[in-house]
XYZ file of C-alpha atoms in Angstrom:
756
model
C 88.039 82.203 105.709
C 87.736 78.759 104.127
C 85.446 77.737 101.271
C 83.453 75.665 103.775
C 82.720 78.792 105.776
C 81.420 80.487 102.641
C 78.778 77.795 102.173
C 80.470 75.840 99.350
C 80.252 71.972 99.449
C 83.389 70.818 97.565
C 82.106 67.240 97.192
C 79.084 68.497 95.261
C 81.415 70.558 93.106
C 83.452 67.476 92.192
C 80.386 65.364 91.278
C 78.992 68.328 89.251
C 82.146 68.464 87.171
C 82.175 64.695 86.722
C 78.532 64.727 85.640
C 79.257 67.550 83.174
C 82.036 65.559 81.530
C 79.855 62.429 81.475
C 77.275 64.442 79.485
C 79.992 65.508 77.148
C 80.979 61.797 76.840
C 77.387 60.925 75.911
C 77.287 63.719 73.306
C 80.588 62.560 71.821
C 79.257 58.934 71.749
C 76.158 59.996 69.834
C 78.221 62.274 67.562
C 80.590 59.406 66.856
C 77.705 57.209 65.789
C 76.382 59.970 63.519
C 79.888 60.404 62.166
C 80.135 56.697 61.240
C 76.729 56.905 59.527
C 77.736 60.014 57.635
C 81.126 58.493 56.728
C 79.277 55.448 55.324
C 77.111 57.689 53.151
C 80.095 59.731 51.945
C 82.082 56.597 51.148
C 79.114 55.108 49.301
C 78.698 58.326 47.306
C 82.389 58.425 46.459
C 82.359 54.803 45.264
C 79.379 55.522 42.982
C 80.923 58.735 41.689
C 84.168 56.910 40.882
C 82.354 54.166 39.009
C 80.093 56.716 37.324
C 83.174 58.555 36.123
C 84.624 55.288 34.824
C 81.409 54.504 32.982
C 81.243 57.984 31.431
C 84.903 57.982 30.490
C 84.582 54.497 29.000
C 81.585 55.364 26.842
C 83.295 58.553 25.638
C 86.403 56.643 24.811
C 84.444 53.954 22.983
C 82.647 56.692 20.968
C 85.973 58.293 20.192
C 87.335 54.927 18.998
C 84.287 54.452 16.773
C 84.793 57.926 15.265
C 88.493 57.078 14.706
C 87.493 53.833 12.966
C 85.052 55.834 10.823
C 87.782 58.329 9.882
C 90.229 55.588 8.973
C 87.485 53.799 6.986
C 86.907 57.018 5.051
C 90.659 57.161 4.394
C 90.631 53.550 3.211
C 87.935 54.584 0.714
C 90.614 56.426 -1.271
C 92.691 53.271 -1.740
C 92.780 52.427 -5.454
C 92.776 48.659 -4.800
C 89.554 48.945 -2.799
C 87.971 51.190 -5.462
C 88.860 48.699 -8.183
C 87.524 45.656 -6.314
C 84.199 47.278 -5.419
C 83.351 47.696 -9.114
C 84.200 44.080 -10.047
C 81.131 41.938 -10.792
C 81.304 38.205 -10.554
C 84.550 36.177 -10.246
C 87.969 37.816 -10.300
C 90.396 37.419 -13.181
C 93.884 36.134 -12.530
C 95.456 39.561 -12.864
C 92.941 41.010 -10.362
C 94.085 38.854 -7.426
C 96.969 41.253 -6.872
C 94.427 43.833 -5.728
C 93.282 41.457 -2.968
C 96.818 41.058 -1.618
C 97.595 44.796 -1.775
C 94.313 45.591 0.028
C 95.093 42.992 2.735
C 98.489 44.629 3.348
C 96.847 48.067 3.570
C 94.270 46.841 6.125
C 96.997 45.104 8.162
C 98.973 48.353 8.439
C 96.071 50.457 9.729
C 94.746 47.702 12.040
C 97.410 48.541 14.651
C 95.862 51.976 15.177
C 92.765 50.617 16.907
C 92.647 49.908 20.644
C 89.571 47.619 20.807
C 89.518 45.898 17.396
C 91.009 42.355 17.229
C 90.194 41.986 13.550
C 88.888 43.949 10.565
C 87.509 42.761 7.194
C 85.874 44.200 4.108
C 82.847 42.753 2.183
C 81.740 43.790 -1.282
C 78.128 43.840 -2.459
C 78.850 43.162 -6.193
C 81.215 40.236 -5.705
C 82.161 37.509 -3.227
C 85.533 38.911 -2.200
C 86.549 38.949 1.477
C 89.638 40.882 2.696
C 90.795 41.068 6.385
C 93.963 42.125 8.134
C 95.245 38.488 7.977
C 93.375 36.758 5.134
C 91.905 37.388 1.690
C 89.548 35.280 -0.439
C 87.615 35.735 -3.691
C 84.906 33.264 -2.544
C 83.384 34.330 0.786
C 80.741 31.616 0.577
C 83.303 28.799 0.876
C 85.456 30.851 3.245
C 82.586 31.664 5.605
C 81.923 28.184 6.970
C 85.552 27.167 7.495
C 87.159 30.400 8.792
C 84.289 32.600 9.901
C 80.748 32.157 11.202
C 78.266 34.429 13.073
C 75.028 33.575 14.980
C 74.474 30.357 12.958
C 73.758 32.449 9.906
C 74.452 31.300 6.384
C 76.899 33.221 4.233
C 74.011 34.867 2.340
C 72.162 35.767 5.547
C 75.305 37.277 7.052
C 76.016 39.384 3.951
C 72.448 40.632 3.806
C 72.562 41.350 7.552
C 75.784 43.445 7.211
C 74.601 45.381 4.156
C 71.215 46.015 5.702
C 72.738 48.392 8.262
C 71.692 51.819 6.880
C 73.786 54.034 9.203
C 77.357 55.117 8.669
C 78.492 53.603 12.009
C 76.520 50.724 13.617
C 77.461 48.755 16.739
C 75.989 45.232 16.942
C 76.089 42.569 19.648
C 75.614 38.971 18.578
C 75.202 35.630 20.345
C 78.393 33.898 19.295
C 81.043 34.059 16.604
C 83.976 31.974 15.323
C 86.765 33.501 13.273
C 90.362 32.759 12.306
C 92.957 35.495 12.593
C 96.658 34.871 11.791
C 96.020 31.089 11.891
C 94.428 31.160 15.367
C 90.729 30.256 15.596
C 88.755 32.039 18.321
C 85.247 31.392 19.604
C 83.572 34.446 21.077
C 80.339 34.628 23.113
C 78.384 37.855 22.789
C 80.620 39.272 20.039
C 80.532 42.984 19.308
C 80.787 44.116 15.683
C 81.222 47.636 14.393
C 79.869 47.972 10.833
C 80.930 51.118 8.917
C 79.896 52.320 5.490
C 82.460 54.823 4.284
C 81.446 58.299 3.104
C 81.760 59.325 -0.519
C 82.508 63.012 0.274
C 83.778 65.242 3.067
C 80.295 66.175 4.218
C 79.607 62.468 5.059
C 76.028 62.893 3.798
C 76.457 60.298 0.940
C 77.502 56.769 2.000
C 79.099 54.002 -0.025
C 76.564 51.135 -0.245
C 78.776 48.712 -2.189
C 81.340 48.340 0.624
C 80.983 47.342 4.244
C 83.934 47.465 6.721
C 83.420 45.317 9.792
C 85.518 45.581 12.964
C 85.488 42.800 15.543
C 85.796 44.591 18.932
C 87.499 43.007 21.926
C 84.744 42.425 24.488
C 87.169 42.060 27.425
C 88.815 45.423 26.689
C 85.403 47.115 26.598
C 84.526 45.586 29.972
C 87.863 46.677 31.448
C 87.169 50.162 30.156
C 83.795 50.264 31.943
C 84.500 48.279 35.142
C 87.255 47.039 37.296
C 87.888 43.309 36.945
C 86.335 42.308 40.295
C 83.070 44.131 39.361
C 81.975 41.879 36.468
C 79.801 39.568 38.579
C 78.478 42.377 40.831
C 77.304 44.845 38.212
C 75.252 44.741 35.042
C 75.719 47.139 32.124
C 73.985 47.774 28.829
C 74.948 50.168 26.070
C 72.306 51.394 23.615
C 72.650 53.256 20.329
C 70.688 56.479 19.605
C 67.719 54.328 18.414
C 67.447 52.675 21.862
C 68.698 49.284 20.631
C 71.034 47.289 22.855
C 74.512 47.083 21.265
C 76.491 45.710 24.247
C 75.872 44.030 27.607
C 78.033 42.069 29.998
C 77.649 38.258 30.299
C 73.860 37.987 30.409
C 71.142 39.924 28.595
C 68.575 42.371 29.980
C 67.311 39.748 32.414
C 70.249 40.428 34.734
C 69.854 44.180 34.365
C 66.109 44.015 35.213
C 66.806 41.770 38.202
C 69.422 44.181 39.498
C 67.204 47.228 38.910
C 64.254 45.724 40.762
C 66.205 45.653 44.039
C 65.874 48.948 45.903
C 69.276 48.683 47.629
C 71.098 48.539 44.281
C 72.457 51.668 42.540
C 71.774 52.706 38.970
C 73.973 54.982 36.835
C 73.090 56.199 33.381
C 75.052 58.333 30.903
C 74.762 59.542 27.313
C 78.016 59.903 25.432
C 79.389 63.322 24.562
C 79.080 62.557 20.817
C 75.448 61.370 21.179
C 76.203 57.975 19.645
C 75.918 55.680 22.656
C 74.017 55.668 25.967
C 74.904 53.408 28.885
C 73.105 52.134 31.995
C 74.977 50.349 34.789
C 73.465 48.696 37.905
C 75.665 47.919 40.898
C 74.640 45.453 43.604
C 74.584 46.332 47.276
C 77.343 43.741 47.903
C 79.569 45.623 45.486
C 79.087 48.958 47.359
C 79.607 47.366 50.724
C 82.771 45.616 49.528
C 84.509 49.002 49.055
C 83.265 50.825 52.143
C 83.241 48.171 54.897
C 87.009 48.476 55.350
C 86.687 52.268 55.761
C 83.723 51.937 58.166
C 85.586 49.357 60.211
C 88.556 51.692 60.530
C 86.209 54.494 61.666
C 84.660 52.257 64.264
C 88.108 51.414 65.661
C 88.992 55.091 65.788
C 85.650 55.824 67.511
C 86.272 53.113 70.173
C 89.743 54.393 70.823
C 88.547 57.985 70.900
C 85.723 57.248 73.330
C 88.080 55.423 75.644
C 90.310 58.482 75.573
C 87.273 60.703 76.311
C 86.443 58.706 79.432
C 89.971 58.938 80.734
C 90.327 62.637 79.888
C 86.900 63.393 81.477
C 88.018 61.903 84.799
C 91.400 63.658 84.539
C 89.903 67.080 83.744
C 87.217 66.724 86.412
C 89.830 66.045 89.100
C 92.070 68.808 87.746
C 89.308 71.397 87.528
C 88.059 70.437 91.001
C 91.540 70.986 92.490
C 92.008 74.317 90.613
C 88.543 75.579 91.617
C 89.023 74.511 95.231
C 92.353 76.392 95.420
C 90.930 79.457 93.674
C 87.891 79.658 95.982
C 90.086 79.372 99.063
C 92.370 82.174 97.828
C 89.493 84.477 96.765
C 87.565 84.043 99.948
C 90.697 84.424 102.078
C 92.034 87.540 100.322
C 88.843 89.406 99.499
C 86.792 88.577 102.574
C 83.313 87.195 102.760
C 80.909 88.058 99.874
C 78.131 90.548 100.350
C 75.529 87.702 100.317
C 75.536 83.944 100.510
C 76.566 82.350 97.202
C 74.533 79.612 95.519
C 77.531 78.012 93.789
C 81.205 78.591 93.089
C 80.496 80.825 90.056
C 78.048 82.918 92.076
C 80.756 83.324 94.726
C 83.348 84.382 92.170
C 80.828 86.714 90.477
C 80.044 88.456 93.738
C 83.731 88.808 94.597
C 84.702 90.172 91.180
C 81.714 92.533 91.214
C 82.932 93.975 94.493
C 86.371 94.311 92.969
C 84.976 95.974 89.834
C 83.058 98.527 91.961
C 86.281 99.322 93.857
C 88.172 99.596 90.559
C 85.534 101.918 89.026
C 85.648 104.145 92.075
C 89.417 104.290 91.795
C 89.219 105.106 88.045
C 86.664 107.821 88.733
C 88.986 109.420 91.257
C 91.966 109.160 88.861
C 89.848 110.645 86.039
C 88.781 113.583 88.309
C 92.433 114.195 89.213
C 93.493 114.077 85.554
C 90.798 116.555 84.553
C 91.746 118.820 87.403
C 95.367 118.682 86.329
C 94.410 119.408 82.680
C 92.190 122.263 83.728
C 95.016 123.642 85.861
C 97.511 123.467 82.952
C 94.965 125.076 80.552
C 94.077 127.838 83.030
C 97.738 128.511 83.528
C 98.226 128.832 79.735
C 95.324 131.233 79.494
C 95.953 133.414 82.497
C 99.761 133.272 83.022
C 101.099 132.149 79.640
C 103.574 129.466 78.530
C 107.033 130.911 78.247
C 109.441 128.264 79.498
C 110.202 124.951 77.736
C 109.091 123.020 80.826
C 105.671 124.673 80.791
C 105.327 123.979 77.061
C 106.251 120.282 77.497
C 103.632 119.842 80.205
C 101.009 121.426 77.952
C 101.968 119.152 75.017
C 101.844 116.081 77.296
C 98.337 117.030 78.508
C 97.056 118.054 75.000
C 98.988 116.023 72.333
C 96.987 117.432 69.385
C 98.035 121.087 69.083
C 96.501 123.603 66.711
C 98.517 125.391 64.089
C 96.113 128.396 64.308
C 93.552 129.194 66.937
C 91.546 131.896 68.608
C 90.444 132.401 72.258
C 86.846 133.218 73.245
C 85.979 134.388 76.757
C 82.311 134.136 77.788
C 81.490 136.182 80.945
C 78.419 134.815 82.780
C 76.289 137.563 84.469
C 74.671 134.945 86.685
C 72.821 136.020 89.813
C 74.795 133.566 91.938
C 78.136 131.934 91.358
C 76.620 128.522 92.178
C 75.104 128.325 88.669
C 78.431 128.858 86.855
C 79.454 125.096 86.846
C 76.004 124.163 85.519
C 76.194 126.833 82.790
C 79.780 125.769 81.902
C 78.644 122.178 81.412
C 75.745 123.353 79.242
C 78.118 125.512 77.150
C 80.415 122.524 76.478
C 77.469 120.272 75.520
C 76.058 122.916 73.160
C 79.418 123.441 71.406
C 79.981 119.693 71.036
C 76.533 119.284 69.441
C 76.958 122.380 67.231
C 80.373 121.510 65.823
C 79.873 117.723 65.912
C 83.538 116.856 65.464
C 84.069 119.482 62.703
C 85.978 121.678 65.086
C 88.063 120.965 68.169
C 88.071 123.148 71.316
C 89.431 123.193 74.855
C 87.634 125.037 77.676
C 88.072 125.784 81.356
C 85.889 127.594 83.922
C 87.663 130.450 85.717
C 85.403 132.175 88.197
C 82.429 133.522 86.207
C 84.204 133.168 82.890
C 84.315 130.242 80.478
C 87.551 130.478 78.498
C 87.536 128.556 75.213
C 90.485 127.746 72.896
C 89.050 127.112 69.454
C 91.154 125.171 66.876
C 90.936 126.849 63.452
C 91.052 125.048 60.139
C 93.713 125.983 57.642
C 91.078 127.565 55.375
C 89.565 129.698 58.211
C 88.852 133.296 57.135
C 90.686 136.048 58.944
C 87.493 137.777 59.915
C 86.374 134.744 61.960
C 82.876 135.167 60.512
C 81.772 131.558 61.206
C 83.164 131.673 64.764
C 81.288 134.917 65.468
C 78.021 133.429 64.174
C 78.443 130.305 66.307
C 79.104 132.257 69.489
C 76.168 134.576 68.739
C 73.973 131.435 68.661
C 75.590 130.311 71.935
C 74.609 133.606 73.591
C 71.040 133.155 72.393
C 70.981 129.634 73.827
C 72.307 130.760 77.191
C 69.734 133.544 77.380
C 66.871 131.227 76.420
C 67.720 128.212 78.598
C 69.441 129.867 81.588
C 67.711 133.260 81.597
C 70.978 135.188 81.709
C 72.960 137.617 79.612
C 76.584 137.190 78.591
C 79.442 139.224 77.303
C 81.728 137.401 74.818
C 85.059 138.519 73.511
C 86.903 136.774 70.638
C 90.602 137.289 70.061
C 92.501 137.548 66.786
C 94.061 134.486 65.150
C 97.011 133.183 67.162
C 99.933 130.809 66.377
C 102.286 129.123 68.822
C 101.844 128.157 72.466
C 103.364 131.403 73.749
C 100.533 133.457 72.187
C 97.687 131.625 73.949
C 97.968 134.036 76.863
C 98.144 137.025 74.457
C 94.883 135.965 72.754
C 93.201 135.372 76.105
C 94.286 138.865 77.211
C 92.783 140.320 74.000
C 89.458 138.626 74.664
C 89.478 139.783 78.329
C 90.233 143.365 77.218
C 87.238 143.339 74.894
C 84.955 142.231 77.819
C 86.327 144.969 80.078
C 85.683 147.599 77.398
C 82.316 146.515 76.124
C 80.619 144.784 79.095
C 77.487 146.865 79.894
C 76.021 144.261 82.172
C 72.526 144.592 80.808
C 72.531 143.078 77.300
C 74.244 140.253 75.331
C 77.404 141.642 73.774
C 79.898 139.954 71.357
C 83.018 141.544 69.864
C 86.068 140.263 67.939
C 89.660 141.501 68.098
C 90.602 142.344 64.524
C 94.177 143.454 65.114
C 96.474 140.832 63.646
C 99.630 140.327 65.620
C 102.419 142.100 63.709
C 105.088 139.643 64.713
C 103.589 136.686 62.768
C 106.013 135.221 60.254
C 105.680 136.171 56.600
C 104.736 133.335 54.227
C 107.792 132.285 52.062
C 107.588 133.204 48.372
C 108.414 129.579 47.269
C 107.488 127.308 50.166
C 107.523 123.554 50.701
C 103.992 123.147 49.338
C 105.008 124.777 46.016
C 108.071 122.510 45.683
C 106.139 119.296 46.533
C 103.439 120.183 44.004
C 106.064 120.897 41.332
C 107.810 117.531 41.946
C 104.502 115.631 41.813
C 103.415 117.258 38.543
C 106.724 116.507 36.836
C 106.772 112.856 37.906
C 103.145 112.533 36.631
C 104.203 114.197 33.333
C 101.543 116.892 33.657
C 103.224 119.426 31.336
C 100.337 121.835 31.137
C 100.009 121.979 34.961
C 103.800 122.475 35.300
C 103.699 125.381 32.831
C 100.705 126.902 34.649
C 102.615 126.693 38.001
C 105.554 128.567 36.606
C 103.179 131.081 34.929
C 101.599 131.783 38.332
C 105.036 132.364 39.840
C 105.931 134.681 36.970
C 102.791 136.792 37.605
C 103.563 136.985 41.320
C 107.038 138.264 40.409
C 105.651 141.051 38.221
C 103.344 142.189 41.082
C 106.120 142.391 43.651
C 109.455 142.615 41.818
C 111.610 144.049 44.644
C 110.770 141.218 47.016
C 111.469 138.533 44.405
C 114.688 140.134 43.246
C 115.870 140.149 46.897
C 115.212 136.364 47.156
C 116.224 135.501 43.546
C 119.096 133.185 44.419
C 117.181 131.295 47.160
C 114.190 130.660 44.866
C 116.423 129.574 41.933
C 118.390 127.016 43.932
C 115.275 125.679 45.733
C 113.576 124.885 42.379
C 116.867 123.621 40.796
C 117.416 121.191 43.685
C 113.955 119.719 43.081
C 114.741 119.293 39.334
C 118.131 117.765 40.110
C 116.534 115.240 42.576
C 114.073 114.172 39.830
C 116.922 113.824 37.326
C 118.750 111.502 39.680
C 115.550 109.564 40.443
C 114.929 108.437 36.849
C 118.147 106.344 36.937
C 120.323 107.853 34.244
C 117.567 108.255 31.595
C 118.332 111.921 31.614
C 121.905 111.445 30.390
C 122.945 114.374 28.261
C 120.494 116.751 29.963
C 121.926 119.626 31.947
C 120.132 121.920 34.342
C 120.567 125.711 34.063
C 123.285 127.322 36.168
C 122.749 130.406 38.275
C 124.070 133.682 36.903
C 123.589 136.743 38.973
C 123.624 138.968 35.889
C 120.474 137.374 34.545
C 117.069 138.683 35.585
C 114.639 136.690 37.663
C 112.227 136.282 34.738
C 115.006 134.842 32.500
C 116.190 132.372 35.205
C 112.588 131.327 35.836
C 112.068 130.655 32.117
C 115.183 128.373 32.036
C 113.926 126.431 35.031
C 110.507 126.022 33.361
C 112.053 124.685 30.134
C 114.190 122.204 32.165
C 111.098 121.005 34.011
C 109.119 120.483 30.784
C 112.098 118.596 29.315
C 112.074 116.259 32.322
C 108.370 115.595 31.701
C 109.201 114.506 28.102
C 112.014 112.265 29.347
C 109.771 110.522 31.868
C 107.034 110.047 29.240
C 109.513 108.454 26.810
C 110.696 106.166 29.618
C 107.080 104.975 30.186
C 106.629 104.160 26.456
C 109.922 102.279 26.370
C 108.962 100.210 29.411
C 105.582 99.339 27.804
C 107.313 98.083 24.675
C 109.740 96.074 26.719
C 106.909 94.527 28.771
C 104.971 93.649 25.601
C 108.064 91.888 24.135
C 108.586 90.005 27.403
C 104.951 88.876 27.529
C 104.942 87.622 23.926
C 108.295 85.816 24.388
C 106.943 84.175 27.546
C 103.768 82.945 25.756
C 105.818 81.618 22.877
C 108.101 79.660 25.226
C 105.442 78.303 27.560
C 102.121 77.908 25.594
C 102.774 74.141 25.212
C 102.541 73.721 29.024
C 98.949 72.610 29.900
C 99.373 74.103 33.404
C 100.063 77.653 32.177
C 97.755 80.188 33.898
C 97.536 83.991 34.048
C 98.345 83.884 37.777
C 101.564 81.942 37.165
C 102.600 84.147 34.245
C 102.006 87.397 36.202
C 104.139 86.104 39.132
C 107.036 85.053 36.922
C 107.023 88.293 34.943
C 106.635 90.404 38.098
C 103.340 92.234 37.534
C 99.840 91.871 39.038
C 97.343 89.470 37.424
C 94.823 92.335 36.917
C 97.428 94.466 35.108
C 98.393 91.419 32.960
C 94.794 91.054 31.708
C 94.493 94.797 31.129
C 97.882 95.100 29.281
C 97.264 92.057 26.978
C 93.798 93.438 26.099
C 95.287 96.824 25.367
C 98.228 95.580 23.276
C 96.584 92.680 21.330
C 92.859 93.412 21.446
C 92.252 89.848 22.764
C 91.986 88.193 26.173
C 94.722 86.112 27.774
C 92.788 82.894 27.061
C 92.194 83.804 23.430
C 95.899 84.568 22.834
C 96.975 81.286 24.489
C 94.398 79.275 22.543
C 95.439 80.861 19.216
C 99.114 79.903 19.791
C 98.130 76.326 20.637
C 95.851 76.037 17.574
C 98.601 77.324 15.239
C 101.062 74.829 16.617
C 98.465 72.014 16.361
C 97.819 72.908 12.701
C 101.574 72.733 12.026
C 101.737 69.233 13.606
C 98.714 68.071 11.560
C 100.400 69.281 8.378
C 103.923 68.006 9.048
C 103.569 64.915 11.272
C 101.524 61.731 11.546
C 100.844 62.118 15.238
C 97.330 61.206 16.487
C 95.007 63.626 18.289
C 96.086 62.634 21.765
C 99.768 63.180 20.986
C 99.070 66.518 19.264
C 96.913 67.626 22.194
C 99.746 66.847 24.631
C 102.444 68.559 22.553
C 100.439 71.716 21.846
C 99.307 72.237 25.456
C 95.583 71.291 25.284
C 96.033 68.627 27.933
C 93.500 66.131 26.622
C 92.387 64.846 23.214
C 88.701 65.667 23.912
C 89.560 69.313 24.666
C 91.736 69.562 21.531
C 89.043 67.923 19.391
C 86.316 70.301 20.652
C 88.369 73.521 20.359
C 89.725 72.634 16.916
C 86.267 71.767 15.597
C 84.780 74.967 16.959
C 87.574 77.039 15.435
C 87.822 75.328 11.994
C 84.348 73.863 11.466
C 85.715 70.327 11.034
C 87.527 67.724 13.073
C 91.368 67.380 13.110
C 91.101 64.164 11.097
C 88.990 65.824 8.445
C 91.400 68.767 8.363
C 94.368 66.482 7.766
C 92.390 64.622 5.082
C 91.566 67.921 3.308
C 95.286 68.751 3.295
C 96.042 65.410 1.561
C 93.303 66.084 -1.025
C 94.771 69.522 -1.735
C 98.215 68.029 -2.255
C 96.832 65.416 -4.672
C-alpha cells in the first residue's frame, strides 16, 4: 500500500516543511538583529568600563605620586642645609652660599624619583632664596621675572600665593607659566603645581610654615595616565580636591565639561580616589564611543549576513532531505504494517497510529512472556517445596529464577478451608497483598499456591530470634484478616529455621505435618515447629567476623577495644575449656596470621618486633595473653607512625611556604596539589599546627620579608611588593599600614631616626 492510498498528499508535506524552515529563518533573522543590538550595548559598556578603569587607576596613581612627593619632602626636611637656610633672615653671607649649592644637589638627586614632576623648587618665607633641581638664587625677586613666571603674578604675589596654601599637600592648576630648567625655557598652558609644606613630626599634625616645596607636574603625562592619546579631543575631564575646587582639567575649563554633560547621548564617569585626596569626573562624547564599537558592529553584521544566507540554503536542503526521508518512511511503514485503524490527518498521525498498534502488540507479547515466566518460577518454587532440591542442576535453576537467596529462612503453609476451590486464587492474591503491605520491604518472601494451600518461604534477618515470635504474630494477624475479609478459617503451620536450598523441602514438610496434626477444620489454628535441625553446622569459636574486627581495631589503634576483645575470648575459654583446648592450635595461628599481615602492611615500621611462636606445652590462656600483648604493641607502633607522619607533613608545609611565599600566584589549591593532600585537610592541618589560617601564615611571611627589604635596601614600594609576593604596591601599602599602623615610607623613616 502506497502513501497515496493512505490519504497522504506528499506535495503538501514538502511545502509544510519548507514553510516551517522559513519560519525558522524569520526567527533567526529577528534574533540576529537583536544580537547586533545587544552586541552594541555590550561593546559600549565594555568601552566605558575600560575607560572608567583607566580613570580610576590614573587618579589612584596620581594620589600615590602626591603621597610619595609628600614623603620625600618630609625626608628633605631633615637636610641640614635646608634647616639652616630656613632660619636665615635677610641677605645671605658669603659663607652661606655653600648651603644653596648643597641643597640644589640634594634636590637634583631626589628629583629622578618622581614620575610626573618636570621640576622642583623650594621657597623660604624669611628670605628671598630660591633653590630648584637645576638652579639656585639668593634673590628670587630678580630671578622671578627672567627665569620663572606664573599667571602674570609679581614675585611678591606669587610668594604670598604659595605660602597661603594651608594644607600639607595642595594641587593647583594655573593659566600659564614660564620657567627655565637646565638652560631650557618652557612655556606651559594650564600648568599644574603641587605645593607641599613638610611636616615637623611623624604624626604630620604640625606643618612647617617657613618652607614651601613646589613641584611642576607634567600635564601631558597626567593626560596619558587618564586617557589614550586619541581621546583628548573627544572627552573632557576635571579633577577636584576634597574641598571641591578644580585642580586639573584638559585643554578647556568647565565650559567644555558642561557642554559635554548637557548632551544626553554622552557618557559620564566619576570616581573618588582611594586615598580621598582627589575626585575626578570624565565625560565622553558619543563619537568617541561609536569610534570603538562600529568596527565590532560591522563585523557582526557581516557575520549575520553570511549566517542568514547559510540558513536559507540549509533550510532548502533540510526541507528536501526531510521530505525524502519521510516519504520513504511512510511508504515502508504503510507497506509493512498494513493500513492504519483509521484515516490519518497527517504523516505524524499516521506514524502514531502505526506505532500504537505495534505497542499494543508488543504489550500483549510482554504480558504473555510475563505469565510464562511467573508460571515457570511458580513451578520451580513448588518443586522446591514439594519435591526438594537435591541435584546441582535443580539448585542452579532455582538460583537463576531467584538470584537473591536467604541465608536463613522458615516455611509457612496456610491451608484455606474455603467452601469452593474457585476462591483459592482470589484468597492467594489477597494474602500476598496483605504480606507486602505488612512487611513493606522489611522482609522478603516467596509464595506459591498449591491446591488449597498457600506455601510461603520467609527470608529471616540475621538477628531473627529462634522462637520466631515476630513471624508467629504476623501470621496470627494474617489469619484474622482472612477470617474478617473472606469469612473463612485457616490452619497455619510454621517450620523451624532452615539453612541451605536442600532444606526448603524439609521445612515445608515440617509445616505440612503440623497442619495434618492440628487441623480441626472448625477454628483458626497456628503452630510453629520448634525442633531445630540437629545437622546444622556449629558456629566456629574464632570466626571470620572476629578476625576482621580484630584487624580493624588494631589499624585504628583502639587499644582498649582490642584488649576487651581478647578479654571476651578469655572468658569464653574459661566457660568451655575442653572445646578451646581441642582447637588451641587453629585459634592461635588464625589470630597470629592476622597480626603478621598487619605487621607486613605497615611497611617495615615494625622492624625489631617479633610475634609469639606456638608452643604446644603452653596453655591456651598463656598463648592468648602473648597474642594480646603483640596486638597492643602493634597499636603503639601504628600510633607512633601517625605522629611521625604529622611531623614530616608539618616540616614539608613550612618548607614549601618558605620557598614559595614570594610568588604572588601562590594559592592553597596549588599548594595542596603539589604536596599531595586535599585542600580541606591543608586548611585543617595548618590551623591545628600553627593556630592561624593559611592566608594569615602567608601574609606574615611576606610582611617579615618586606620589613627586611625596608631595613636593608633602598627599593621603592612597588619593587618591594613584587619581591615579597604582594603583587601590587597598593596591596602592599594597605596590608603594611593595617599591620604596623604606619606606611612603609614612615616605617623606613623611623628606622633612620632610630639609627641617628
